[in-house]
């Protein structure tokens, strides 16, 4: 009976081959070989379907399985197809092996990062990696705010970089955001032991006193020459203030509570960037959409609409004499997407005053001898 079912499915695959319905050819051929592993015609048709769908590695696997059928080691059709696709199959298998090695390296790195964060008390967070739950415009979402799937929420982009350890010293990727001028700087490696004042002095050096206040800074967008190290105020946002178990708005940062969640988040981000191929990109997109849909559903159930957003995050001011690690281990600090983000304002700029009216400053991190 199983052999008969296999023949029927293989015949159906053959009919679809004549119509060039390669997806159906693949499906029926898979059913045929599931019923009878020795159906060499089904293996050939499966290989042919994968060839036309450009699934090179799957085509090679089907050819190899067909040539393993007893008595079919020299099958003419399969041998011919093997020679035709040999180059494509080899490249596809090498690409898969490369992806697997890269994935194994990422897993190892994420484990090290999580271990370091757990031992030092550094808290990690994340935001949704997609902005829509379907391909259509979502309910409760402003159409003018639909930037597509590549949109990153607020100023929490995922750079793909992880904190790194070199010579026993951990370094983090950092983003300096300048809301007053709508500019930003990305620092790939910022050592935990490095004093913030030293980095800021490098980025925003003091001008020569002999030049007076008319001396220009190095930033071409700093028209009023306000970005000087001694005249800047530095803040970080306080995320995850809702309390344990509370519902979090989809646009806000949620905490990564364990190594498994951290691993899934990072792998999903890399899959969406295309590291694992188009199929895994779609799988990751579907998983992230399900997560976003649940978040939105839970929020709307409790608050009625996505427009009912909580107040904006409070902030903490940072004294430049602190090190990066001093900031990271502060209990109010949650690092979204492995990216440390600082907000920088010129002390006397109108945007700074407006920012403090809009955001509540709940404290300052400063050396103990200054308290």
mmCIF file of C-alpha atoms in Angstrom:
data_model
loop_
_atom_site.group_PDB
_atom_site.id
_atom_site.type_symbol
_atom_site.label_atom_id
_atom_site.label_comp_id
_atom_site.label_asym_id
_atom_site.label_seq_id
_atom_site.Cartn_x
_atom_site.Cartn_y
_atom_site.Cartn_z
ATOM 1 C CA UNK A 1 0.000 0.000 0.000
ATOM 2 C CA UNK A 2 2.837 2.386 0.820
ATOM 3 C CA UNK A 3 4.457 1.714 -2.556
ATOM 4 C CA UNK A 4 1.158 2.441 -4.288
ATOM 5 C CA UNK A 5 0.786 5.731 -2.446
ATOM 6 C CA UNK A 6 4.347 6.601 -3.424
ATOM 7 C CA UNK A 7 3.625 5.886 -7.113
ATOM 8 C CA UNK A 8 0.470 7.998 -7.038
ATOM 9 C CA UNK A 9 2.263 10.935 -5.454
ATOM 10 C CA UNK A 10 5.165 10.621 -7.900
ATOM 11 C CA UNK A 11 2.686 10.616 -10.812
ATOM 12 C CA UNK A 12 1.051 13.742 -9.412
ATOM 13 C CA UNK A 13 4.494 15.351 -9.231
ATOM 14 C CA UNK A 14 5.075 14.369 -12.854
ATOM 15 C CA UNK A 15 1.805 16.034 -13.895
ATOM 16 C CA UNK A 16 2.800 19.221 -12.122
ATOM 17 C CA UNK A 17 6.204 19.090 -13.831
ATOM 18 C CA UNK A 18 4.456 19.322 -17.193
ATOM 19 C CA UNK A 19 2.654 22.429 -15.929
ATOM 20 C CA UNK A 20 5.846 23.823 -14.338
ATOM 21 C CA UNK A 21 4.168 24.043 -10.935
ATOM 22 C CA UNK A 22 7.463 23.484 -9.153
ATOM 23 C CA UNK A 23 6.152 24.082 -5.657
ATOM 24 C CA UNK A 24 3.577 21.327 -6.095
ATOM 25 C CA UNK A 25 6.221 19.100 -7.692
ATOM 26 C CA UNK A 26 8.314 19.487 -4.561
ATOM 27 C CA UNK A 27 5.403 18.800 -2.197
ATOM 28 C CA UNK A 28 4.185 15.696 -4.049
ATOM 29 C CA UNK A 29 7.715 14.337 -4.461
ATOM 30 C CA UNK A 30 8.343 14.685 -0.728
ATOM 31 C CA UNK A 31 5.143 12.744 -0.051
ATOM 32 C CA UNK A 32 6.250 10.077 -2.526
ATOM 33 C CA UNK A 33 9.643 9.484 -0.914
ATOM 34 C CA UNK A 34 8.058 9.543 2.551
ATOM 35 C CA UNK A 35 5.955 6.551 1.476
ATOM 36 C CA UNK A 36 8.842 4.791 -0.294
ATOM 37 C CA UNK A 37 12.481 5.803 0.128
ATOM 38 C CA UNK A 38 13.452 3.678 -2.891
ATOM 39 C CA UNK A 39 11.290 5.556 -5.399
ATOM 40 C CA UNK A 40 14.110 6.899 -7.547
ATOM 41 C CA UNK A 41 11.756 8.742 -9.910
ATOM 42 C CA UNK A 42 10.374 10.704 -6.967
ATOM 43 C CA UNK A 43 13.907 11.603 -5.888
ATOM 44 C CA UNK A 44 14.683 12.845 -9.398
ATOM 45 C CA UNK A 45 11.517 14.941 -9.547
ATOM 46 C CA UNK A 46 12.251 16.354 -6.100
ATOM 47 C CA UNK A 47 15.777 17.300 -7.205
ATOM 48 C CA UNK A 48 14.384 18.876 -10.380
ATOM 49 C CA UNK A 49 11.864 20.915 -8.366
ATOM 50 C CA UNK A 50 14.589 22.208 -6.057
ATOM 51 C CA UNK A 51 16.707 23.063 -9.090
ATOM 52 C CA UNK A 52 13.962 25.191 -10.580
ATOM 53 C CA UNK A 53 13.306 26.804 -7.185
ATOM 54 C CA UNK A 54 17.078 27.409 -6.865
ATOM 55 C CA UNK A 55 17.280 25.463 -3.611
ATOM 56 C CA UNK A 56 20.716 24.160 -4.557
ATOM 57 C CA UNK A 57 21.643 22.319 -1.381
ATOM 58 C CA UNK A 58 18.255 20.572 -1.183
ATOM 59 C CA UNK A 59 18.624 19.593 -4.833
ATOM 60 C CA UNK A 60 22.021 18.039 -4.070
ATOM 61 C CA UNK A 61 20.586 16.154 -1.076
ATOM 62 C CA UNK A 62 17.776 14.731 -3.258
ATOM 63 C CA UNK A 63 20.281 13.640 -5.918
ATOM 64 C CA UNK A 64 22.491 11.957 -3.309
ATOM 65 C CA UNK A 65 19.490 10.150 -1.802
ATOM 66 C CA UNK A 66 18.361 8.945 -5.209
ATOM 67 C CA UNK A 67 21.831 7.602 -6.082
ATOM 68 C CA UNK A 68 21.846 5.650 -2.783
ATOM 69 C CA UNK A 69 18.835 3.596 -3.856
ATOM 70 C CA UNK A 70 20.032 -0.006 -4.440
ATOM 71 C CA UNK A 71 20.756 -0.579 -8.134
ATOM 72 C CA UNK A 72 20.482 3.120 -9.034
ATOM 73 C CA UNK A 73 24.062 4.192 -8.290
ATOM 74 C CA UNK A 74 24.576 5.036 -11.982
ATOM 75 C CA UNK A 75 21.087 6.333 -12.725
ATOM 76 C CA UNK A 76 21.387 8.270 -15.966
ATOM 77 C CA UNK A 77 19.007 11.141 -15.158
ATOM 78 C CA UNK A 78 20.326 11.684 -11.633
ATOM 79 C CA UNK A 79 23.960 11.479 -12.748
ATOM 80 C CA UNK A 80 23.340 14.039 -15.488
ATOM 81 C CA UNK A 81 21.590 16.366 -13.048
ATOM 82 C CA UNK A 82 24.410 15.886 -10.535
ATOM 83 C CA UNK A 83 27.010 17.046 -13.067
ATOM 84 C CA UNK A 84 24.834 20.007 -14.051
ATOM 85 C CA UNK A 85 24.278 21.241 -10.490
ATOM 86 C CA UNK A 86 27.569 20.199 -8.895
ATOM 87 C CA UNK A 87 28.982 23.744 -8.751
ATOM 88 C CA UNK A 88 25.802 25.278 -7.344
ATOM 89 C CA UNK A 89 25.449 22.546 -4.731
ATOM 90 C CA UNK A 90 29.048 22.851 -3.596
ATOM 91 C CA UNK A 91 28.754 26.639 -3.176
ATOM 92 C CA UNK A 92 25.474 26.285 -1.275
ATOM 93 C CA UNK A 93 26.956 23.723 1.121
ATOM 94 C CA UNK A 94 30.036 25.852 1.741
ATOM 95 C CA UNK A 95 27.794 28.856 2.419
ATOM 96 C CA UNK A 96 25.769 26.818 4.928
ATOM 97 C CA UNK A 97 28.914 25.660 6.690
ATOM 98 C CA UNK A 98 30.099 29.271 6.850
ATOM 99 C CA UNK A 99 26.764 30.346 8.360
ATOM 100 C CA UNK A 100 26.935 27.541 10.924
ATOM 101 C CA UNK A 101 30.429 28.548 11.988
ATOM 102 C CA UNK A 102 29.361 32.179 12.266
ATOM 103 C CA UNK A 103 26.302 31.146 14.303
ATOM 104 C CA UNK A 104 28.433 29.072 16.663
ATOM 105 C CA UNK A 105 30.769 32.032 17.164
ATOM 106 C CA UNK A 106 27.801 34.320 17.873
ATOM 107 C CA UNK A 107 26.383 31.880 20.408
ATOM 108 C CA UNK A 108 29.730 31.746 22.192
ATOM 109 C CA UNK A 109 30.006 35.536 22.234
ATOM 110 C CA UNK A 110 26.468 36.068 23.527
ATOM 111 C CA UNK A 111 27.100 33.549 26.308
ATOM 112 C CA UNK A 112 30.228 35.447 27.361
ATOM 113 C CA UNK A 113 28.360 38.761 27.303
ATOM 114 C CA UNK A 114 25.520 37.356 29.397
ATOM 115 C CA UNK A 115 27.936 35.828 31.899
ATOM 116 C CA UNK A 116 29.756 39.149 32.240
ATOM 117 C CA UNK A 117 26.520 41.104 32.651
ATOM 118 C CA UNK A 118 25.172 38.624 35.215
ATOM 119 C CA UNK A 119 28.356 38.744 37.293
ATOM 120 C CA UNK A 120 28.597 42.553 37.284
ATOM 121 C CA UNK A 121 24.905 43.446 37.558
ATOM 122 C CA UNK A 122 24.591 45.013 34.099
ATOM 123 C CA UNK A 123 21.006 44.865 32.806
ATOM 124 C CA UNK A 124 20.155 44.269 29.134
ATOM 125 C CA UNK A 125 16.986 45.174 27.248
ATOM 126 C CA UNK A 126 15.440 45.062 23.801
ATOM 127 C CA UNK A 127 12.840 46.696 21.554
ATOM 128 C CA UNK A 128 10.729 45.053 18.807
ATOM 129 C CA UNK A 129 12.728 44.235 15.685
ATOM 130 C CA UNK A 130 9.753 44.840 13.370
ATOM 131 C CA UNK A 131 7.311 47.730 13.223
ATOM 132 C CA UNK A 132 4.226 45.991 11.815
ATOM 133 C CA UNK A 133 2.387 42.749 12.545
ATOM 134 C CA UNK A 134 1.181 42.274 8.942
ATOM 135 C CA UNK A 135 2.086 43.539 5.503
ATOM 136 C CA UNK A 136 -0.903 45.891 5.735
ATOM 137 C CA UNK A 137 -1.145 49.099 7.749
ATOM 138 C CA UNK A 138 -1.860 48.238 11.382
ATOM 139 C CA UNK A 139 -4.751 49.521 13.424
ATOM 140 C CA UNK A 140 -3.908 52.281 15.899
ATOM 141 C CA UNK A 141 -0.757 53.153 13.961
ATOM 142 C CA UNK A 142 -0.381 56.499 12.222
ATOM 143 C CA UNK A 143 0.091 55.932 8.477
ATOM 144 C CA UNK A 144 2.564 58.815 8.321
ATOM 145 C CA UNK A 145 4.677 56.953 10.871
ATOM 146 C CA UNK A 146 4.875 53.759 8.820
ATOM 147 C CA UNK A 147 8.504 53.532 7.803
ATOM 148 C CA UNK A 148 8.431 49.837 6.907
ATOM 149 C CA UNK A 149 10.129 46.857 8.430
ATOM 150 C CA UNK A 150 13.554 48.508 8.502
ATOM 151 C CA UNK A 151 12.421 51.156 11.022
ATOM 152 C CA UNK A 152 14.178 51.106 14.383
ATOM 153 C CA UNK A 153 12.257 52.570 17.285
ATOM 154 C CA UNK A 154 13.377 55.951 18.619
ATOM 155 C CA UNK A 155 17.178 56.062 18.915
ATOM 156 C CA UNK A 156 17.810 52.392 19.712
ATOM 157 C CA UNK A 157 19.221 50.978 16.468
ATOM 158 C CA UNK A 158 20.688 47.507 16.508
ATOM 159 C CA UNK A 159 24.217 47.828 15.172
ATOM 160 C CA UNK A 160 24.845 44.089 15.204
ATOM 161 C CA UNK A 161 27.838 44.663 17.458
ATOM 162 C CA UNK A 162 28.240 42.984 20.816
ATOM 163 C CA UNK A 163 30.378 44.043 23.766
ATOM 164 C CA UNK A 164 33.853 42.592 23.372
ATOM 165 C CA UNK A 165 36.541 41.448 25.766
ATOM 166 C CA UNK A 166 40.158 42.094 24.913
ATOM 167 C CA UNK A 167 43.037 41.606 27.329
ATOM 168 C CA UNK A 168 40.639 41.203 30.222
ATOM 169 C CA UNK A 169 38.941 44.546 29.466
ATOM 170 C CA UNK A 170 35.334 44.769 28.269
ATOM 171 C CA UNK A 171 34.344 47.392 25.698
ATOM 172 C CA UNK A 172 30.848 48.399 24.577
ATOM 173 C CA UNK A 173 29.455 50.009 21.429
ATOM 174 C CA UNK A 174 28.063 53.441 22.361
ATOM 175 C CA UNK A 175 25.812 55.975 20.717
ATOM 176 C CA UNK A 176 26.052 59.672 21.563
ATOM 177 C CA UNK A 177 22.825 61.436 20.555
ATOM 178 C CA UNK A 178 22.596 65.231 20.249
ATOM 179 C CA UNK A 179 18.859 66.038 20.174
ATOM 180 C CA UNK A 180 19.436 69.796 20.045
ATOM 181 C CA UNK A 181 21.169 69.457 16.663
ATOM 182 C CA UNK A 182 19.580 66.201 15.427
ATOM 183 C CA UNK A 183 23.011 64.589 15.133
ATOM 184 C CA UNK A 184 24.722 61.548 16.627
ATOM 185 C CA UNK A 185 28.057 59.748 16.862
ATOM 186 C CA UNK A 186 28.665 56.016 17.023
ATOM 187 C CA UNK A 187 31.636 54.807 19.065
ATOM 188 C CA UNK A 188 32.369 51.143 18.221
ATOM 189 C CA UNK A 189 34.431 50.412 21.355
ATOM 190 C CA UNK A 190 34.227 52.251 24.671
ATOM 191 C CA UNK A 191 36.205 50.544 27.447
ATOM 192 C CA UNK A 192 34.414 50.040 30.750
ATOM 193 C CA UNK A 193 37.370 51.433 32.693
ATOM 194 C CA UNK A 194 37.587 54.576 30.565
ATOM 195 C CA UNK A 195 36.553 57.830 32.201
ATOM 196 C CA UNK A 196 33.745 59.491 30.279
ATOM 197 C CA UNK A 197 35.430 62.891 30.570
ATOM 198 C CA UNK A 198 38.456 61.632 28.636
ATOM 199 C CA UNK A 199 36.345 60.354 25.755
ATOM 200 C CA UNK A 200 34.277 63.536 25.682
ATOM 201 C CA UNK A 201 37.434 65.646 25.720
ATOM 202 C CA UNK A 202 38.591 63.695 22.669
ATOM 203 C CA UNK A 203 35.250 64.114 20.892
ATOM 204 C CA UNK A 204 34.565 67.706 21.968
ATOM 205 C CA UNK A 205 37.927 69.338 22.721
ATOM 206 C CA UNK A 206 38.114 72.690 24.426
ATOM 207 C CA UNK A 207 39.038 75.465 22.027
ATOM 208 C CA UNK A 208 42.202 77.497 22.475
ATOM 209 C CA UNK A 209 41.564 80.130 25.138
ATOM 210 C CA UNK A 210 43.589 82.636 23.143
ATOM 211 C CA UNK A 211 40.962 82.486 20.439
ATOM 212 C CA UNK A 212 38.155 83.664 22.682
ATOM 213 C CA UNK A 213 34.547 82.588 22.341
ATOM 214 C CA UNK A 214 34.678 83.088 18.577
ATOM 215 C CA UNK A 215 36.966 80.092 18.166
ATOM 216 C CA UNK A 216 35.158 77.383 16.192
ATOM 217 C CA UNK A 217 34.685 73.756 17.234
ATOM 218 C CA UNK A 218 35.480 70.873 14.902
ATOM 219 C CA UNK A 219 31.858 69.815 14.226
ATOM 220 C CA UNK A 220 30.565 71.435 11.018
ATOM 221 C CA UNK A 221 26.984 71.273 12.311
ATOM 222 C CA UNK A 222 27.851 73.087 15.569
ATOM 223 C CA UNK A 223 27.061 76.529 14.162
ATOM 224 C CA UNK A 224 27.196 78.322 17.519
ATOM 225 C CA UNK A 225 30.300 76.479 18.770
ATOM 226 C CA UNK A 226 28.472 75.078 21.802
ATOM 227 C CA UNK A 227 29.897 71.573 21.859
ATOM 228 C CA UNK A 228 32.837 71.977 24.190
ATOM 229 C CA UNK A 229 33.559 69.326 26.779
ATOM 230 C CA UNK A 230 33.162 71.607 29.806
ATOM 231 C CA UNK A 231 29.816 72.982 28.595
ATOM 232 C CA UNK A 232 27.957 69.721 27.967
ATOM 233 C CA UNK A 233 25.349 67.860 30.007
ATOM 234 C CA UNK A 234 25.221 64.070 29.686
ATOM 235 C CA UNK A 235 22.223 61.812 30.458
ATOM 236 C CA UNK A 236 20.975 58.259 30.090
ATOM 237 C CA UNK A 237 17.355 57.162 29.909
ATOM 238 C CA UNK A 238 15.826 54.987 32.638
ATOM 239 C CA UNK A 239 13.971 52.091 31.017
ATOM 240 C CA UNK A 240 11.855 49.261 32.436
ATOM 241 C CA UNK A 241 10.303 51.333 35.224
ATOM 242 C CA UNK A 242 6.976 49.466 35.061
ATOM 243 C CA UNK A 243 7.869 46.876 37.663
ATOM 244 C CA UNK A 244 8.146 43.090 37.451
ATOM 245 C CA UNK A 245 5.303 41.448 35.537
ATOM 246 C CA UNK A 246 3.697 44.707 34.311
ATOM 247 C CA UNK A 247 2.676 45.157 30.688
ATOM 248 C CA UNK A 248 5.142 47.194 28.606
ATOM 249 C CA UNK A 249 4.118 49.386 25.684
ATOM 250 C CA UNK A 250 5.399 47.900 22.384
ATOM 251 C CA UNK A 251 7.488 50.997 21.601
ATOM 252 C CA UNK A 252 9.297 50.866 24.940
ATOM 253 C CA UNK A 253 12.279 48.836 26.093
ATOM 254 C CA UNK A 254 11.625 45.467 27.743
ATOM 255 C CA UNK A 255 14.151 43.634 29.885
ATOM 256 C CA UNK A 256 16.096 40.570 28.690
ATOM 257 C CA UNK A 257 15.659 38.341 31.701
ATOM 258 C CA UNK A 258 17.839 35.335 30.902
ATOM 259 C CA UNK A 259 20.481 33.982 28.562
ATOM 260 C CA UNK A 260 17.919 32.189 26.381
ATOM 261 C CA UNK A 261 15.928 35.362 25.721
ATOM 262 C CA UNK A 262 19.148 37.259 24.987
ATOM 263 C CA UNK A 263 20.268 34.575 22.546
ATOM 264 C CA UNK A 264 16.900 34.499 20.741
ATOM 265 C CA UNK A 265 16.844 38.271 20.421
ATOM 266 C CA UNK A 266 20.332 38.483 18.938
ATOM 267 C CA UNK A 267 19.801 35.561 16.552
ATOM 268 C CA UNK A 268 16.500 37.064 15.387
ATOM 269 C CA UNK A 269 18.221 40.381 14.717
ATOM 270 C CA UNK A 270 20.930 38.703 12.661
ATOM 271 C CA UNK A 271 18.380 36.599 10.750
ATOM 272 C CA UNK A 272 16.424 39.755 9.877
ATOM 273 C CA UNK A 273 19.667 41.233 8.556
ATOM 274 C CA UNK A 274 19.932 38.244 6.184
ATOM 275 C CA UNK A 275 22.754 36.324 7.875
ATOM 276 C CA UNK A 276 20.830 33.037 7.768
ATOM 277 C CA UNK A 277 19.302 33.291 4.293
ATOM 278 C CA UNK A 278 15.830 34.337 3.063
ATOM 279 C CA UNK A 279 13.911 31.465 4.668
ATOM 280 C CA UNK A 280 15.231 32.169 8.159
ATOM 281 C CA UNK A 281 14.629 35.878 7.597
ATOM 282 C CA UNK A 282 10.960 35.127 7.063
ATOM 283 C CA UNK A 283 10.842 32.798 10.084
ATOM 284 C CA UNK A 284 12.404 35.485 12.289
ATOM 285 C CA UNK A 285 10.036 38.122 10.924
ATOM 286 C CA UNK A 286 7.016 35.940 11.690
ATOM 287 C CA UNK A 287 8.264 35.240 15.223
ATOM 288 C CA UNK A 288 8.897 38.938 15.898
ATOM 289 C CA UNK A 289 5.492 39.843 14.481
ATOM 290 C CA UNK A 290 3.790 37.342 16.785
ATOM 291 C CA UNK A 291 5.634 38.839 19.738
ATOM 292 C CA UNK A 292 4.725 42.396 18.719
ATOM 293 C CA UNK A 293 1.091 41.373 18.149
ATOM 294 C CA UNK A 294 0.894 39.901 21.648
ATOM 295 C CA UNK A 295 2.443 43.021 23.164
ATOM 296 C CA UNK A 296 -0.039 45.249 21.354
ATOM 297 C CA UNK A 297 -2.972 43.018 22.239
ATOM 298 C CA UNK A 298 -2.039 42.963 25.939
ATOM 299 C CA UNK A 299 -1.519 46.728 26.012
ATOM 300 C CA UNK A 300 -4.815 47.513 24.247
ATOM 301 C CA UNK A 301 -6.687 45.103 26.523
ATOM 302 C CA UNK A 302 -5.488 47.032 29.563
ATOM 303 C CA UNK A 303 -5.337 50.606 28.216
ATOM 304 C CA UNK A 304 -7.754 50.608 25.270
ATOM 305 C CA UNK A 305 -5.391 51.910 22.577
ATOM 306 C CA UNK A 306 -1.747 52.023 21.573
ATOM 307 C CA UNK A 307 -2.038 55.800 21.697
ATOM 308 C CA UNK A 308 -2.380 55.567 25.470
ATOM 309 C CA UNK A 309 1.366 55.640 25.925
ATOM 310 C CA UNK A 310 3.039 55.966 29.323
ATOM 311 C CA UNK A 311 5.031 59.049 30.195
ATOM 312 C CA UNK A 312 8.412 59.357 28.537
ATOM 313 C CA UNK A 313 11.337 57.731 30.281
ATOM 314 C CA UNK A 314 12.939 59.660 33.140
ATOM 315 C CA UNK A 315 16.646 60.382 32.865
ATOM 316 C CA UNK A 316 19.732 60.355 35.063
ATOM 317 C CA UNK A 317 22.531 62.874 34.657
ATOM 318 C CA UNK A 318 26.094 61.594 34.479
ATOM 319 C CA UNK A 319 29.089 63.375 35.942
ATOM 320 C CA UNK A 320 31.928 63.136 33.395
ATOM 321 C CA UNK A 321 34.351 61.910 36.073
ATOM 322 C CA UNK A 322 32.511 58.565 36.122
ATOM 323 C CA UNK A 323 33.719 55.573 34.129
ATOM 324 C CA UNK A 324 31.533 53.702 31.683
ATOM 325 C CA UNK A 325 31.319 50.794 34.124
ATOM 326 C CA UNK A 326 30.039 53.124 36.847
ATOM 327 C CA UNK A 327 27.141 53.936 34.530
ATOM 328 C CA UNK A 328 26.527 50.370 33.376
ATOM 329 C CA UNK A 329 26.258 48.893 36.872
ATOM 330 C CA UNK A 330 23.853 51.583 38.094
ATOM 331 C CA UNK A 331 20.560 49.875 39.007
ATOM 332 C CA UNK A 332 18.593 52.378 36.930
ATOM 333 C CA UNK A 333 20.541 51.597 33.747
ATOM 334 C CA UNK A 334 19.199 49.106 31.185
ATOM 335 C CA UNK A 335 21.209 48.751 27.963
ATOM 336 C CA UNK A 336 18.842 48.349 24.978
ATOM 337 C CA UNK A 337 20.047 46.193 22.087
ATOM 338 C CA UNK A 338 23.609 45.913 23.485
ATOM 339 C CA UNK A 339 24.072 49.603 22.632
ATOM 340 C CA UNK A 340 24.859 52.118 25.382
ATOM 341 C CA UNK A 341 23.060 55.344 24.494
ATOM 342 C CA UNK A 342 23.880 58.789 25.908
ATOM 343 C CA UNK A 343 21.935 62.014 25.399
ATOM 344 C CA UNK A 344 24.185 65.077 25.163
ATOM 345 C CA UNK A 345 23.097 68.717 25.370
ATOM 346 C CA UNK A 346 24.977 72.011 25.474
ATOM 347 C CA UNK A 347 24.341 73.249 29.015
ATOM 348 C CA UNK A 348 22.815 76.602 27.994
ATOM 349 C CA UNK A 349 20.976 75.486 24.866
ATOM 350 C CA UNK A 350 17.166 76.067 24.820
ATOM 351 C CA UNK A 351 16.693 72.408 23.861
ATOM 352 C CA UNK A 352 18.303 71.387 27.155
ATOM 353 C CA UNK A 353 15.804 73.401 29.185
ATOM 354 C CA UNK A 354 12.912 72.047 27.098
ATOM 355 C CA UNK A 355 14.217 68.517 27.575
ATOM 356 C CA UNK A 356 14.265 68.849 31.359
ATOM 357 C CA UNK A 357 10.698 70.173 31.319
ATOM 358 C CA UNK A 358 9.624 67.164 29.278
ATOM 359 C CA UNK A 359 11.697 64.514 31.042
ATOM 360 C CA UNK A 360 12.030 64.063 34.771
ATOM 361 C CA UNK A 361 15.640 63.944 35.956
ATOM 362 C CA UNK A 362 15.596 61.515 38.873
ATOM 363 C CA UNK A 363 19.205 61.752 39.956
ATOM 364 C CA UNK A 364 22.852 62.127 39.098
ATOM 365 C CA UNK A 365 25.729 59.649 39.018
ATOM 366 C CA UNK A 366 28.817 61.286 40.473
ATOM 367 C CA UNK A 367 31.936 60.365 42.470
ATOM 368 C CA UNK A 368 31.360 59.613 46.161
ATOM 369 C CA UNK A 369 33.535 62.524 47.281
ATOM 370 C CA UNK A 370 31.246 64.961 45.452
ATOM 371 C CA UNK A 371 28.025 63.826 47.111
#
